Coordinates of C-alpha atoms and ligand atoms in Angstrom, one line a residue:
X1213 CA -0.4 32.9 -12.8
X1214 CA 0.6 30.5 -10.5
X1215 CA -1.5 27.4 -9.4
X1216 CA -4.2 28.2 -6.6
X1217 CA -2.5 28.5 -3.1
X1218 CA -5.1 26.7 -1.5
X1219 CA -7.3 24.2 -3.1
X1220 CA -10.4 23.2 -1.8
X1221 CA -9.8 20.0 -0.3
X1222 CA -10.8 16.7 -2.6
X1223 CA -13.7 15.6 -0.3
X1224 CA -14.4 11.9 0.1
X1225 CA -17.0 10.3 -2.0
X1226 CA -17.9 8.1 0.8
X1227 CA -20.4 9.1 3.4
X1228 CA -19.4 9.6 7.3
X1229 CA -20.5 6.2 9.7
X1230 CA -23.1 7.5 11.7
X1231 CA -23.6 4.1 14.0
X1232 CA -21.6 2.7 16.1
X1233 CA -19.3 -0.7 15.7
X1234 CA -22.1 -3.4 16.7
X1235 CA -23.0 -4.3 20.1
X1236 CA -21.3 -7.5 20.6
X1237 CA -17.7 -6.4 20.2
X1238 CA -16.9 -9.4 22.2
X1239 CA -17.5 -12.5 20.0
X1240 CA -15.0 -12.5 17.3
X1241 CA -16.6 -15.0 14.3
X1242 CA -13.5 -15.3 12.3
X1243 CA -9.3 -15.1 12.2
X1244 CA -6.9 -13.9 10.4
X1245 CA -3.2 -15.2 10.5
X1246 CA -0.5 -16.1 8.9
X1247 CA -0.9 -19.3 6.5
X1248 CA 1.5 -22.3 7.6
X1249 CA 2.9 -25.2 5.6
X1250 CA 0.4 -26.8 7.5
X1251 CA -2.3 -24.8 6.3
X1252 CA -1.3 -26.1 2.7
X1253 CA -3.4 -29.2 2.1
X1254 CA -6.8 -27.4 3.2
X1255 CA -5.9 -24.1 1.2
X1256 CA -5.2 -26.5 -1.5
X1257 CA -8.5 -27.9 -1.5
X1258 CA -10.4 -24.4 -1.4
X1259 CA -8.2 -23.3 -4.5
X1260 CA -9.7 -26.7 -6.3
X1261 CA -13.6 -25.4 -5.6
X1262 CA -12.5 -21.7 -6.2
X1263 CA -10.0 -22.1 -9.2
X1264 CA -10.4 -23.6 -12.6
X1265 CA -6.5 -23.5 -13.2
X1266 CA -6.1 -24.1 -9.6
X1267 CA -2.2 -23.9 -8.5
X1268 CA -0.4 -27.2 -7.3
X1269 CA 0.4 -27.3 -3.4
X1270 CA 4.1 -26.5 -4.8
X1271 CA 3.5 -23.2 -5.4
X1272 CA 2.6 -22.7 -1.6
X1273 CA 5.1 -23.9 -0.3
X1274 CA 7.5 -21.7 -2.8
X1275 CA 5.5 -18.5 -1.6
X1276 CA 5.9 -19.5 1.6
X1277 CA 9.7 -19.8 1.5
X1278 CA 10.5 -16.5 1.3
X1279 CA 8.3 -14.1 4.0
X1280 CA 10.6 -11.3 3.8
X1281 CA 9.0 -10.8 0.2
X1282 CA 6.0 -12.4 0.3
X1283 CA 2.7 -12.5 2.7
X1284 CA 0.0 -15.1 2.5
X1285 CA -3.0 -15.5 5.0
X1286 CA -5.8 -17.7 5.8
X1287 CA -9.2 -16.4 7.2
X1288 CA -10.8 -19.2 9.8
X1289 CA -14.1 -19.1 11.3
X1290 CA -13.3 -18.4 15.0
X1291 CA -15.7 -20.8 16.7
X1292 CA -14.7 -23.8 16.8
X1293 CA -17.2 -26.7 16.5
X1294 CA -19.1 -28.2 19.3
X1295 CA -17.9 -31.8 18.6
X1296 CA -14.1 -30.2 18.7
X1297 CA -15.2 -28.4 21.9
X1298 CA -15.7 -31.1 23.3
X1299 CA -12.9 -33.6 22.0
X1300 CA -10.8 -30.9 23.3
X1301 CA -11.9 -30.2 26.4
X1302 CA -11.7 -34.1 27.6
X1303 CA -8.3 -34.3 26.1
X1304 CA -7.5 -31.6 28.4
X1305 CA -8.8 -33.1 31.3
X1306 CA -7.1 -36.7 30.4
X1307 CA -3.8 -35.1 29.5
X1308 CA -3.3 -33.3 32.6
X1309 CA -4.1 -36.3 34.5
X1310 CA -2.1 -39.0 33.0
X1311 CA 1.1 -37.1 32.5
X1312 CA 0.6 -34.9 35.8
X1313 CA 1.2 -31.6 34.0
X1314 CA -0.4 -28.6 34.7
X1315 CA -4.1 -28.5 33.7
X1316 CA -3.5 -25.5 32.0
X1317 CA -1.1 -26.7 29.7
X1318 CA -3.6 -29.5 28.8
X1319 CA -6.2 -27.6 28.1
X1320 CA -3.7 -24.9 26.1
X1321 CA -2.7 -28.0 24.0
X1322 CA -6.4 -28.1 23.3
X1323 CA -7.2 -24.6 22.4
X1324 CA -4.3 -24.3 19.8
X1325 CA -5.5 -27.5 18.8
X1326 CA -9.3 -26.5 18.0
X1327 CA -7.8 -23.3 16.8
X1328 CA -6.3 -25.0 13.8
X1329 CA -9.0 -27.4 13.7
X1330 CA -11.5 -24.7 12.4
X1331 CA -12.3 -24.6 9.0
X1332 CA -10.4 -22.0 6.3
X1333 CA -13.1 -20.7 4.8
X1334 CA -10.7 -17.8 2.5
X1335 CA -7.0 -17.1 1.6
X1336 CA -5.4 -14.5 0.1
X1337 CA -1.7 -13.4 -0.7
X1338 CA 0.7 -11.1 -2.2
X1339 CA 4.6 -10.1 -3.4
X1340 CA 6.0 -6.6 -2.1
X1341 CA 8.1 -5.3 -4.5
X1342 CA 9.7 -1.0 -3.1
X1343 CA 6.8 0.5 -2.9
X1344 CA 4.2 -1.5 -4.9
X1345 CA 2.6 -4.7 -3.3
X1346 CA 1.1 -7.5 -6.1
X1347 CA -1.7 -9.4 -5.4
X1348 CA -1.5 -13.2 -6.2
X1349 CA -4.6 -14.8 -5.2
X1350 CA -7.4 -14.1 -3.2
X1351 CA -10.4 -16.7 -2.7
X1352 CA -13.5 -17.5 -0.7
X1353 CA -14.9 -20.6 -0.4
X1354 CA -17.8 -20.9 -2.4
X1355 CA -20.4 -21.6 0.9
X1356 CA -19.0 -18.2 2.6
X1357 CA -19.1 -16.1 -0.3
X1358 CA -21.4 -13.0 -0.5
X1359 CA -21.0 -12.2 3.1
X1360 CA -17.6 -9.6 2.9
X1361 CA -15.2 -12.2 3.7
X1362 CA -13.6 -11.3 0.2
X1363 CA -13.5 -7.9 1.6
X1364 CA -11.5 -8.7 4.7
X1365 CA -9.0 -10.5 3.2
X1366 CA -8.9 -7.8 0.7
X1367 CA -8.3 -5.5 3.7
X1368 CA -5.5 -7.6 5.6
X1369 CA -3.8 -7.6 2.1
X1370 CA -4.2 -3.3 2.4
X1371 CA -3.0 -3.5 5.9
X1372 CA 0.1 -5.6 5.4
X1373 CA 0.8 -3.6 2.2
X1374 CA 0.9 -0.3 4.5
X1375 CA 2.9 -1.9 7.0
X1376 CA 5.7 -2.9 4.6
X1377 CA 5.7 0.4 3.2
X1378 CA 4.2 0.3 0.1
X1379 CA 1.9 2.8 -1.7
X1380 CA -0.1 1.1 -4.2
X1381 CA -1.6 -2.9 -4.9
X1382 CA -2.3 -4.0 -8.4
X1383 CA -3.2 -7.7 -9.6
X1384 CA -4.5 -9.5 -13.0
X1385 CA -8.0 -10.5 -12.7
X1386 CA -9.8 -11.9 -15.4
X1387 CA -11.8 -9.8 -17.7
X1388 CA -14.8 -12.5 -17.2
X1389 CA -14.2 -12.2 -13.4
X1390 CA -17.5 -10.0 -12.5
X1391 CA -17.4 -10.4 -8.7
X1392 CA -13.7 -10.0 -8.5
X1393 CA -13.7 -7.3 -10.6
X1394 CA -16.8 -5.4 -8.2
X1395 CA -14.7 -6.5 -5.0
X1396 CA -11.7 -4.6 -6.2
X1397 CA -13.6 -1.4 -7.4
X1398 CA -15.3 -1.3 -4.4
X1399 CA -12.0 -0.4 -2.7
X1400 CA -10.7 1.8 -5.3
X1401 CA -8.9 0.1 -7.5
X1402 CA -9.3 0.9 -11.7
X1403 CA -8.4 -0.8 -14.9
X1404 CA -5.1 0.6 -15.8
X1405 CA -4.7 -2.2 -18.6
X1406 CA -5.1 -5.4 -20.5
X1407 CA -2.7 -8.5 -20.6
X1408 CA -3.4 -10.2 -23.8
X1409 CA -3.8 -14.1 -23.7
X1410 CA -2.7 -13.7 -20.2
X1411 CA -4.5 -17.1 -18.3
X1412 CA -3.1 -20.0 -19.9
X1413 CA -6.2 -22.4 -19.5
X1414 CA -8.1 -21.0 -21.7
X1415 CA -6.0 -17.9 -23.4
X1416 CA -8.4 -15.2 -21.6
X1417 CA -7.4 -11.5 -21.1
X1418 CA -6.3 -10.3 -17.9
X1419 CA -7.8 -6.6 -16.5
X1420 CA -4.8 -5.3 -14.6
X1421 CA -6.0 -3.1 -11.6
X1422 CA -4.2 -0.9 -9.4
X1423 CA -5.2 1.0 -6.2
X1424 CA -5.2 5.0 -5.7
X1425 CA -1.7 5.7 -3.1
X1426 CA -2.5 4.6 0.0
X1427 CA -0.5 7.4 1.4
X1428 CA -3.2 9.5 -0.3
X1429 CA -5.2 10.9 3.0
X1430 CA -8.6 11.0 1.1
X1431 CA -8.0 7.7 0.1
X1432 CA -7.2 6.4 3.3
X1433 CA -10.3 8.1 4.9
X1434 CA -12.4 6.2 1.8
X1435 CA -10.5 2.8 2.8
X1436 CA -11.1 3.4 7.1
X1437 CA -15.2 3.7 5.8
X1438 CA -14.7 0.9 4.0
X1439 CA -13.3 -1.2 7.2
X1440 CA -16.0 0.2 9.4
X1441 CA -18.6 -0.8 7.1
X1442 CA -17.3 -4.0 6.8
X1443 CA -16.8 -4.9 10.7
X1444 CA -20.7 -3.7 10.8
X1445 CA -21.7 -5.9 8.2
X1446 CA -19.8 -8.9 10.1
X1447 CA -20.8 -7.6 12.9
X1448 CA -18.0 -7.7 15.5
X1449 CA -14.1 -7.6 15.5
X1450 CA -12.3 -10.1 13.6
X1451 CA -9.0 -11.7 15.4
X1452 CA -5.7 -10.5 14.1
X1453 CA -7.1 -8.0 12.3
X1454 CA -7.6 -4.0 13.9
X1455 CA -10.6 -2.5 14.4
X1456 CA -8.9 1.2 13.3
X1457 CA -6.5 1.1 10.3
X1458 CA -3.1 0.7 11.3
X1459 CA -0.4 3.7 10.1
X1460 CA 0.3 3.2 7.0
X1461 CA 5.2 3.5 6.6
X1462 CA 5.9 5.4 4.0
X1463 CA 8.9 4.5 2.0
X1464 CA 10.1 7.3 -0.8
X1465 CA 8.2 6.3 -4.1
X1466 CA 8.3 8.8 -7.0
X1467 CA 4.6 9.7 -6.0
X1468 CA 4.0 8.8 -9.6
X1469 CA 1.3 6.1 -10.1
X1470 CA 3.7 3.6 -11.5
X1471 CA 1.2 3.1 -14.7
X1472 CA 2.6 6.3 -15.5
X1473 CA -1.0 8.0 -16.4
X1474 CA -1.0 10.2 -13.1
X1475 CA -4.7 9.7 -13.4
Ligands
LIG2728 C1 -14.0 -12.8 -5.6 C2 -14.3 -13.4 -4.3 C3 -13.0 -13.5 -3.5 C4 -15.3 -12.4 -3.5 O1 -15.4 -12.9 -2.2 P1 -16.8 -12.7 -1.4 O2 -16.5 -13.1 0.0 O3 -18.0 -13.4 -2.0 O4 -17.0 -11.1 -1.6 P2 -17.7 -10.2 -0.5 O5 -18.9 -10.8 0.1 O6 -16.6 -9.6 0.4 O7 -18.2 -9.0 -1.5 C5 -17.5 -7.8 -1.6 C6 -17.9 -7.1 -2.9 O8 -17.5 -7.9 -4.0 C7 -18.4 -7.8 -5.1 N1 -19.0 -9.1 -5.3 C8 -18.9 -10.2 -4.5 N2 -19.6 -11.3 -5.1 C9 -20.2 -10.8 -6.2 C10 -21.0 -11.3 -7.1 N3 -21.4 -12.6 -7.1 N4 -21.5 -10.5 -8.2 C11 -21.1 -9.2 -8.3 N5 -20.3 -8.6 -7.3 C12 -19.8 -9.4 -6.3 C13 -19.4 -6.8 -4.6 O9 -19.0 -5.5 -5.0 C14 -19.4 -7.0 -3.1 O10 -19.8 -5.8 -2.4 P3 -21.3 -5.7 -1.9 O11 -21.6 -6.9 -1.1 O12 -21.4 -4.4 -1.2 O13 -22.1 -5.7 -3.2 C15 -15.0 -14.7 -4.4 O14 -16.1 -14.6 -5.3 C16 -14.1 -15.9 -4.9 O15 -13.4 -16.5 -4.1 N6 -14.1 -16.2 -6.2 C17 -13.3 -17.3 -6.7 C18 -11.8 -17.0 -6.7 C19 -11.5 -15.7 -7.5 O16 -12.0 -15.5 -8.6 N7 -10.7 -14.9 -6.9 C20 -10.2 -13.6 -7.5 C21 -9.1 -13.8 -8.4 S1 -8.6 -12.3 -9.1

C-alpha cells in the first residue's frame, strides 16, 4: 500500500500570539549590526567576563577578514547616555560654527558618534559553509543576561543563516553549559552528539547541537513565535533587526539532516 496521500499536517507545538507587538513600537532599546575592527577591543573585553578560555583579539580580526564566509554582530543598547547626549550635542553646535559647515553635518558627526559610543552589551557569530551555518560564539554580558538578549542574537544568527541560504545551524557547547544549552533548545536545536575532550582548558566534552531545517514550514512558524515572543518580552523593535522573519533562500541541500539520523 502506498504511503498516505495526505497526511495530517505536523501541527506546531507552539501556541498562536494572541496580543499584539507592545505599545511603544517607537523606542527601539537595542541594535544590531555588523561588528567592526573597531568593535574589537570592547567585544574583547566582554569575551574576558563571559569566557574562561576567552579568544585573543587575533581571532577577530581573522573572522572578520573574510565576510563572504563569515558573519559576526554586536548587539548595543540603543540609547545613548545622557552625559554622551549631551557631549554630542555641543560638539554639534561648536563644530558647525567653527568650521562653518552645515549644522546638520555636525550634529550627524555626533549621532554616529554616540551611536558607537553605546555600550556592547552581546556578540555573536558564525561560518556558512553550502547549506549549513556553524555557530562560533555567542555571549551576553553578564549584567544584561536573563532578559532575551541571548535570544536575539540567537535570532540575527537564524536570520543571516536564512539569508545566505542555509538550512540548518549547529555549534559545540559545553556539556556543563546549562543556560546555553536551554537557550539553544528553546529554539529547536537537539543533541546530535558528543566531542570528546573537545575544550582544551580544561579537557571538557562538547554537546554538538543542530537545528531542525529552517526551510521546514512548521519550523519556521515555531521560530516566527519565537521572535514575536521575544520582541514582547523586550518590548519594542530592535534596530537592524525585522519585526517579521525575513524569507528564508533556499539553496539545494540533500534535505537530509547532515547528522545523517533523519530524526
Ligand atoms: C548563554 C547566554 C548567551 C544566554 O544569554 P541570556 O541573554 O542570558 O539569555 P536569554 O535571556 O535570552 O535567555 C534565553 C533562554 O536561555 C535559557 N537560559 C538563559 N539563562 C539561563 C540560566 N541562567 N539558566 C537556565 N537557562 C537559562 C532559558 O531557556 C532562557 O529562556 P527563558 O528566559 O524563557 O527561560 C549567556 O548566559 C552567556 O553569555 N553566557 C556566557 C557565554 C556562553 O556560555 N555562551 C555560549 C557558548 S556555547
Amino acid at each position: 500500500m502506498g504511503s498516505p496521500r495526505c497526511e495530517h499536517p505536523r501541527m506546531s507545538s507552539l501556541a498562536e500570539p494572541t496580543t499584539p507587538t507592545p505599545t511603544d513600537p517607537d523606542r527601539p532599546r537595542y541594535r544590531i549590526e555588523a561588528m567592526t575592527l573597531e568593535d574589537v577591543p570592547e567585544v574583547a573585553r566582554v569575551e574576558r567576563r563571559s569566557f574562561t578560555n576567552p579568544w585573543p583579539t587575533s581571532a577577530y580580526r581573522r573572522e572578520l577578514g573574510n565576510p563572504q564566509q563569515n558573519h559576526y554582530i554586536v548587539l548595543r543598547s540603543a540609547e545613548p547616555s545622557r552625559e554622551q547626549e549631551d557631549a554630542d550635542s555641543s560638539s554639534a553646535r561648536s563644530f558647525g560654527r567653527r568650521t562653518f559647515l552645515p549644522l546638520s553635518f555636525g550634529r550627524r558627526v555626533g549621532e554616529e558618534a554616540a551611536a558607537k559610543a553605546s555600550p556592547i552589551l552581546g556578540f555573536a557569530g558564525m561560518w556558512n559553509a553550502f547549506d549549513e551555518a556553524h555557530v562560533t560564539t555567542i555571549a551576553v554580558d553578564e549584567p544584561y543576561r536573563g532578559a532575551g538578549l541571548g535570544e536575539l542574537l540567537l535570532a540575527a544568527l537564524f536570520d543571516e543563516a536564512g539569508r545566505r541560504g542555509a538550512n540548518w545551524l549547529t555549534l559545540e557547547v559545553r556539556v556543563s553549559n546549562d543556560p546555553a544549552i536551554a537557550l539553544y533548545t528553546k529554539w529547536g536545536f537537539t543533541i546530535q552528539g558528543t566531542r570528546k575532550r573537545y575544550y582544551s582548558d580544561n579537557n571538557e566534552d562538547a554537546h554538538v547541537m543542530w537545528s531542525k531545517a529552517i526551510s521546514d514550514p512548521v519550523y519556521r512558524h515555531d521560530l516566527a513565535i519565537l521572535r514575536h515572543r521575544l520582541l514582547q518580552r523586550i518590548g519594542g523593535p530592535v534596530e537592524g533587526f525585522p519585526t517579521e522573519q525575513p524569507a528564508h533562500q533556499i539553496v539545494e541541500t540533500s534535505g537530509q539532516p547532515p547528522w545523517g539520523s533523519g530524526g
